[in-house]
CSV table of N, CA and C in Angstrom, one decimal:
chain,number,residue,atom,x,y,z
A,1,UNK,N,1.9,-10.4,16.2
A,1,UNK,CA,2.5,-10.2,14.8
A,1,UNK,C,3.6,-9.3,15.5
A,2,UNK,N,4.9,-9.5,13.9
A,2,UNK,CA,5.8,-8.9,14.4
A,2,UNK,C,6.1,-7.5,13.9
A,3,UNK,N,5.8,-6.3,14.5
A,3,UNK,CA,5.1,-5.2,13.6
A,3,UNK,C,6.9,-4.7,12.9
A,4,UNK,N,7.8,-4.9,13.2
A,4,UNK,CA,9.1,-4.5,12.7
A,4,UNK,C,9.0,-5.1,11.2
A,5,UNK,N,8.6,-6.5,11.1
A,5,UNK,CA,8.9,-7.9,10.3
A,5,UNK,C,7.7,-7.1,9.4
A,6,UNK,N,6.7,-7.1,9.5
A,6,UNK,CA,5.4,-6.6,8.9
A,6,UNK,C,5.6,-5.0,8.5
A,7,UNK,N,6.1,-4.4,9.0
A,7,UNK,CA,6.1,-2.8,8.3
A,7,UNK,C,7.5,-3.2,7.2
A,8,UNK,N,8.9,-3.6,7.6
A,8,UNK,CA,9.4,-3.9,6.4
A,8,UNK,C,9.0,-4.6,4.9
A,9,UNK,N,7.8,-5.7,5.0
A,9,UNK,CA,7.4,-6.1,3.9
A,9,UNK,C,6.8,-5.2,3.5
A,10,UNK,N,5.7,-4.8,4.2
A,10,UNK,CA,4.4,-3.8,3.4
A,10,UNK,C,5.6,-2.5,2.8
A,11,UNK,N,6.4,-1.9,3.6
A,11,UNK,CA,7.3,-0.9,2.3
A,11,UNK,C,7.9,-1.6,1.3
A,12,UNK,N,8.6,-2.7,1.2
A,12,UNK,CA,8.9,-3.2,-0.1
A,12,UNK,C,7.9,-3.7,-1.3
A,13,UNK,N,6.6,-4.1,-0.5
A,13,UNK,CA,5.6,-4.5,-1.9
A,13,UNK,C,5.2,-3.1,-2.1
A,14,UNK,N,5.0,-2.2,-1.2
A,14,UNK,CA,4.7,-0.7,-2.1
A,14,UNK,C,5.8,-0.2,-2.8
A,15,UNK,N,7.1,-0.5,-2.7
A,15,UNK,CA,8.1,0.3,-3.6
A,15,UNK,C,7.9,-0.1,-5.0
A,16,UNK,N,7.2,-1.3,-6.0
A,16,UNK,CA,7.1,-1.6,-6.9
A,16,UNK,C,5.8,-0.7,-7.3
A,17,UNK,N,4.8,0.0,-6.5
A,17,UNK,CA,4.2,0.5,-6.8
A,17,UNK,C,4.2,2.2,-7.3
A,18,UNK,N,5.3,2.6,-6.3
A,18,UNK,CA,6.3,3.9,-5.8
A,18,UNK,C,6.6,4.3,-7.5
A,19,UNK,N,7.2,3.0,-7.8
A,19,UNK,CA,8.2,3.4,-9.2
A,19,UNK,C,6.9,3.5,-10.4
A,20,UNK,N,5.8,3.2,-10.3
A,20,UNK,CA,4.8,2.9,-11.3
A,20,UNK,C,4.5,4.6,-11.6
A,21,UNK,N,4.4,5.2,-12.8
A,21,UNK,CA,4.1,6.5,-13.2
A,21,UNK,C,2.6,6.6,-12.5
A,22,UNK,N,2.3,7.8,-12.4
A,22,UNK,CA,0.8,8.5,-12.2
A,22,UNK,C,-0.5,7.6,-13.1
A,23,UNK,N,-0.2,7.5,-14.3
A,23,UNK,CA,-1.2,7.0,-15.4
A,23,UNK,C,-1.4,5.6,-15.2
A,24,UNK,N,-0.3,4.9,-14.5
A,24,UNK,CA,-0.7,3.4,-14.1
A,24,UNK,C,-1.4,3.4,-12.9
A,25,UNK,N,-0.8,4.1,-12.1
A,25,UNK,CA,-1.9,4.4,-10.7
A,25,UNK,C,-3.3,4.7,-10.5
A,26,UNK,N,-3.8,5.2,-11.9
A,26,UNK,CA,-5.3,5.9,-11.9
A,26,UNK,C,-5.4,4.7,-12.8
A,27,UNK,N,-5.2,3.7,-13.3
A,27,UNK,CA,-6.0,2.3,-13.7
A,27,UNK,C,-6.4,1.2,-12.4
A,28,UNK,N,-5.4,1.7,-11.3
A,28,UNK,CA,-5.6,0.8,-10.2
A,28,UNK,C,-7.7,1.2,-9.4
A,29,UNK,N,-7.8,2.8,-9.7
A,29,UNK,CA,-8.3,3.3,-8.8
A,29,UNK,C,-9.9,2.7,-9.2
A,30,UNK,N,-10.8,2.3,-8.3
A,30,UNK,CA,-12.1,1.8,-8.7
A,30,UNK,C,-11.9,0.4,-8.8
A,31,UNK,N,-10.4,-0.3,-9.1
A,31,UNK,CA,-10.0,-1.7,-9.5
A,31,UNK,C,-10.2,-2.8,-7.8
A,32,UNK,N,-10.4,-3.9,-8.1
A,32,UNK,CA,-10.3,-4.8,-7.2
A,32,UNK,C,-8.6,-4.5,-6.2
A,33,UNK,N,-9.0,-4.6,-5.4
A,33,UNK,CA,-7.7,-4.1,-4.3
A,33,UNK,C,-6.9,-5.7,-4.8
A,34,UNK,N,-5.3,-5.0,-5.2
A,34,UNK,CA,-4.4,-6.3,-5.3
A,34,UNK,C,-4.3,-7.2,-4.0
A,35,UNK,N,-4.1,-8.2,-4.0
A,35,UNK,CA,-3.9,-9.0,-2.7
A,35,UNK,C,-3.2,-10.2,-2.5
A,36,UNK,N,-2.5,-10.4,-1.2
A,36,UNK,CA,-1.7,-11.8,-1.5
A,36,UNK,C,-1.0,-12.5,-0.5
A,37,UNK,N,-0.6,-13.0,-0.5
A,37,UNK,CA,0.3,-13.6,0.8
A,37,UNK,C,1.7,-13.8,0.8
A,38,UNK,N,2.7,-13.3,1.5
A,38,UNK,CA,3.9,-13.5,1.6
A,38,UNK,C,4.5,-13.8,3.1
A,39,UNK,N,5.6,-14.5,3.0
A,39,UNK,CA,6.1,-15.2,3.9
A,39,UNK,C,7.4,-14.7,4.4
A,40,UNK,N,7.3,-13.8,6.1
A,40,UNK,CA,8.0,-13.1,6.1
A,40,UNK,C,9.6,-13.7,6.6
A,41,UNK,N,10.6,-13.4,7.0
A,41,UNK,CA,12.1,-13.9,7.1
A,41,UNK,C,12.1,-14.9,8.2
A,42,UNK,N,11.2,-14.6,9.0
A,42,UNK,CA,10.6,-15.3,10.3
A,42,UNK,C,9.8,-16.4,10.0
A,43,UNK,N,9.5,-16.6,8.9
A,43,UNK,CA,8.5,-17.5,8.2
A,43,UNK,C,7.1,-17.4,8.5
A,44,UNK,N,6.7,-16.3,9.1
A,44,UNK,CA,4.9,-15.8,9.5
A,44,UNK,C,4.4,-15.9,8.2
A,45,UNK,N,3.6,-16.0,7.7
A,45,UNK,CA,2.2,-15.7,6.9
A,45,UNK,C,1.8,-14.4,6.9
A,46,UNK,N,1.6,-14.0,6.3
A,46,UNK,CA,1.3,-12.1,6.1
A,46,UNK,C,0.0,-12.0,4.9
A,47,UNK,N,-0.9,-11.5,5.2
A,47,UNK,CA,-1.7,-11.4,4.1
A,47,UNK,C,-1.5,-10.1,3.7
A,48,UNK,N,-1.7,-9.2,2.5
A,48,UNK,CA,-1.3,-8.1,2.3
A,48,UNK,C,-2.4,-7.6,1.4
A,49,UNK,N,-2.6,-6.5,1.4
A,49,UNK,CA,-3.9,-5.7,0.2
A,49,UNK,C,-3.5,-4.4,0.0
A,50,UNK,N,-3.2,-4.0,-1.6
A,50,UNK,CA,-2.8,-2.5,-2.1
A,50,UNK,C,-4.1,-2.5,-3.0
A,51,UNK,N,-4.1,-1.0,-2.2
A,51,UNK,CA,-5.5,-0.4,-2.9
A,51,UNK,C,-5.2,1.3,-3.4
A,52,UNK,N,-5.5,1.8,-4.5
A,52,UNK,CA,-5.5,3.2,-4.8
A,52,UNK,C,-6.9,4.0,-4.9
A,53,UNK,N,-6.8,5.1,-4.6
A,53,UNK,CA,-7.5,5.8,-4.4
A,53,UNK,C,-7.4,7.7,-4.4
A,54,UNK,N,-8.3,8.4,-5.5
A,54,UNK,CA,-8.2,9.6,-5.2
A,54,UNK,C,-8.1,10.4,-3.8
A,55,UNK,N,-6.9,11.1,-4.1
A,55,UNK,CA,-6.7,11.7,-2.1
A,55,UNK,C,-7.6,12.9,-2.2
A,56,UNK,N,-8.7,13.2,-2.3
A,56,UNK,CA,-9.4,14.5,-2.3
A,56,UNK,C,-10.0,14.3,-3.8
A,57,UNK,N,-9.6,15.2,-5.0
A,57,UNK,CA,-10.5,15.2,-5.8
A,57,UNK,C,-10.2,14.3,-7.1
A,58,UNK,N,-11.0,14.0,-8.0
A,58,UNK,CA,-10.8,13.2,-9.5
A,58,UNK,C,-9.7,14.0,-10.1
A,59,UNK,N,-8.5,13.1,-10.7
A,59,UNK,CA,-8.0,13.5,-11.1
A,59,UNK,C,-6.7,14.5,-10.5
A,60,UNK,N,-6.7,14.5,-9.1
A,60,UNK,CA,-6.0,14.8,-8.4
A,60,UNK,C,-4.5,14.1,-8.3
A,61,UNK,N,-4.5,14.4,-6.9
A,61,UNK,CA,-3.2,13.1,-6.0
A,61,UNK,C,-4.0,11.9,-6.1
A,62,UNK,N,-3.0,10.7,-5.7
A,62,UNK,CA,-3.3,9.4,-5.8
A,62,UNK,C,-2.6,8.8,-4.8
A,63,UNK,N,-3.5,8.4,-3.8
A,63,UNK,CA,-3.1,7.6,-2.2
A,63,UNK,C,-2.8,6.0,-2.9
A,64,UNK,N,-1.7,5.6,-2.8
A,64,UNK,CA,-1.6,4.1,-2.8
A,64,UNK,C,-1.4,3.6,-1.2
A,65,UNK,N,-2.7,2.9,-0.6
A,65,UNK,CA,-2.2,2.3,0.5
A,65,UNK,C,-2.0,0.9,0.7
A,66,UNK,N,-1.2,0.3,1.5
A,66,UNK,CA,-1.0,-0.9,1.7
A,66,UNK,C,-0.9,-1.5,3.3
A,67,UNK,N,-2.0,-2.4,3.3
A,67,UNK,CA,-2.1,-3.1,4.4
A,67,UNK,C,-1.9,-4.6,4.6
A,68,UNK,N,-1.6,-4.8,6.0
A,68,UNK,CA,-0.6,-6.4,6.3
A,68,UNK,C,-1.0,-6.3,7.7
A,69,UNK,N,-1.7,-8.3,7.8
A,69,UNK,CA,-2.1,-8.5,9.1
A,69,UNK,C,-1.2,-10.1,8.7
A,70,UNK,N,-1.3,-10.7,10.2
A,70,UNK,CA,-0.8,-12.3,10.1
A,70,UNK,C,-2.3,-13.0,10.5
A,71,UNK,N,-3.6,-12.7,10.0
A,71,UNK,CA,-4.6,-13.5,10.2
A,71,UNK,C,-5.2,-13.8,11.8
A,72,UNK,N,-4.2,-13.2,12.2
A,72,UNK,CA,-4.9,-12.8,14.0
A,72,UNK,C,-5.5,-11.9,14.0
A,73,UNK,N,-5.7,-11.1,15.3
A,73,UNK,CA,-6.6,-10.0,15.8
A,73,UNK,C,-6.1,-8.7,14.9
A,74,UNK,N,-5.0,-8.9,14.3
A,74,UNK,CA,-4.5,-7.7,13.4
A,74,UNK,C,-5.3,-7.6,12.2
A,75,UNK,N,-5.9,-8.4,11.7
A,75,UNK,CA,-7.3,-8.7,10.8
A,75,UNK,C,-8.0,-7.8,10.8
A,76,UNK,N,-8.5,-7.3,12.0
A,76,UNK,CA,-9.4,-6.4,12.2
A,76,UNK,C,-8.6,-4.8,12.4
A,77,UNK,N,-7.8,-4.9,12.3
A,77,UNK,CA,-6.8,-3.3,12.4
A,77,UNK,C,-5.2,-3.8,12.0
A,78,UNK,N,-5.1,-4.0,10.2
A,78,UNK,CA,-4.0,-3.9,10.1
A,78,UNK,C,-2.9,-3.4,9.9
A,79,UNK,N,-2.1,-3.2,10.1
A,79,UNK,CA,-0.9,-2.3,9.8
A,79,UNK,C,-1.1,-1.8,8.5
A,80,UNK,N,-0.9,-0.3,8.4
A,80,UNK,CA,-1.0,0.1,7.1
A,80,UNK,C,0.2,1.3,6.5
A,81,UNK,N,0.7,1.2,5.4
A,81,UNK,CA,1.5,2.2,4.9
A,81,UNK,C,1.3,2.9,3.7
A,82,UNK,N,1.3,4.2,3.3
A,82,UNK,CA,1.1,4.4,2.2
A,82,UNK,C,1.9,5.7,1.5
A,83,UNK,N,1.6,6.2,0.7
A,83,UNK,CA,2.4,7.3,-0.2
A,83,UNK,C,1.3,8.0,-1.1
A,84,UNK,N,1.6,9.0,-1.5
A,84,UNK,CA,0.6,9.8,-2.2
A,84,UNK,C,1.7,10.7,-3.2
A,85,UNK,N,0.8,10.5,-4.6
A,85,UNK,CA,1.6,10.8,-6.0
A,85,UNK,C,0.9,11.8,-6.5
A,86,UNK,N,1.2,12.9,-7.1
A,86,UNK,CA,0.8,14.0,-7.9
A,86,UNK,C,0.5,13.7,-9.4
A,87,UNK,N,-0.4,14.3,-10.0
A,87,UNK,CA,-0.1,13.9,-11.5
A,87,UNK,C,1.1,14.6,-12.5
A,88,UNK,N,2.1,15.3,-11.7
A,88,UNK,CA,3.7,15.5,-12.1
A,88,UNK,C,4.4,14.6,-11.9
A,89,UNK,N,3.6,13.1,-11.3
A,89,UNK,CA,4.5,12.0,-10.9
A,89,UNK,C,5.8,12.5,-9.7
A,90,UNK,N,5.0,13.7,-9.0
A,90,UNK,CA,6.1,13.6,-7.4
A,90,UNK,C,5.3,13.3,-6.7
A,91,UNK,N,6.3,12.8,-5.4
A,91,UNK,CA,5.4,12.7,-4.1
A,91,UNK,C,5.2,13.9,-3.4
A,92,UNK,N,3.9,13.4,-2.7
A,92,UNK,CA,3.6,14.6,-1.8
A,92,UNK,C,3.9,14.2,-0.3
A,93,UNK,N,4.4,15.3,0.6
A,93,UNK,CA,4.6,15.2,1.8
A,93,UNK,C,5.7,14.9,2.3
A,94,UNK,N,6.6,14.0,1.1
A,94,UNK,CA,7.9,13.5,1.5
A,94,UNK,C,9.3,14.6,1.2
């Protein structure tokens, strides 16, 4: 797997979730992960998964995590990226 290409893809996928308000991200918690396939600039097919969960206690910060793999051995240990959003709609740790 081309790690640079995969990282760019998962970061781009997470951008749309970063733009969502906290109230919308809350709805993703305990829901099925969002999954899909994306073809990278190289023509390689990647599987992605986006999931949200409480980062500590309920009604606190939300962590949104994206995973990406190319179906090879990386499927066992996908490349990940994430962000944390607070109830005040600020990003934590950035």
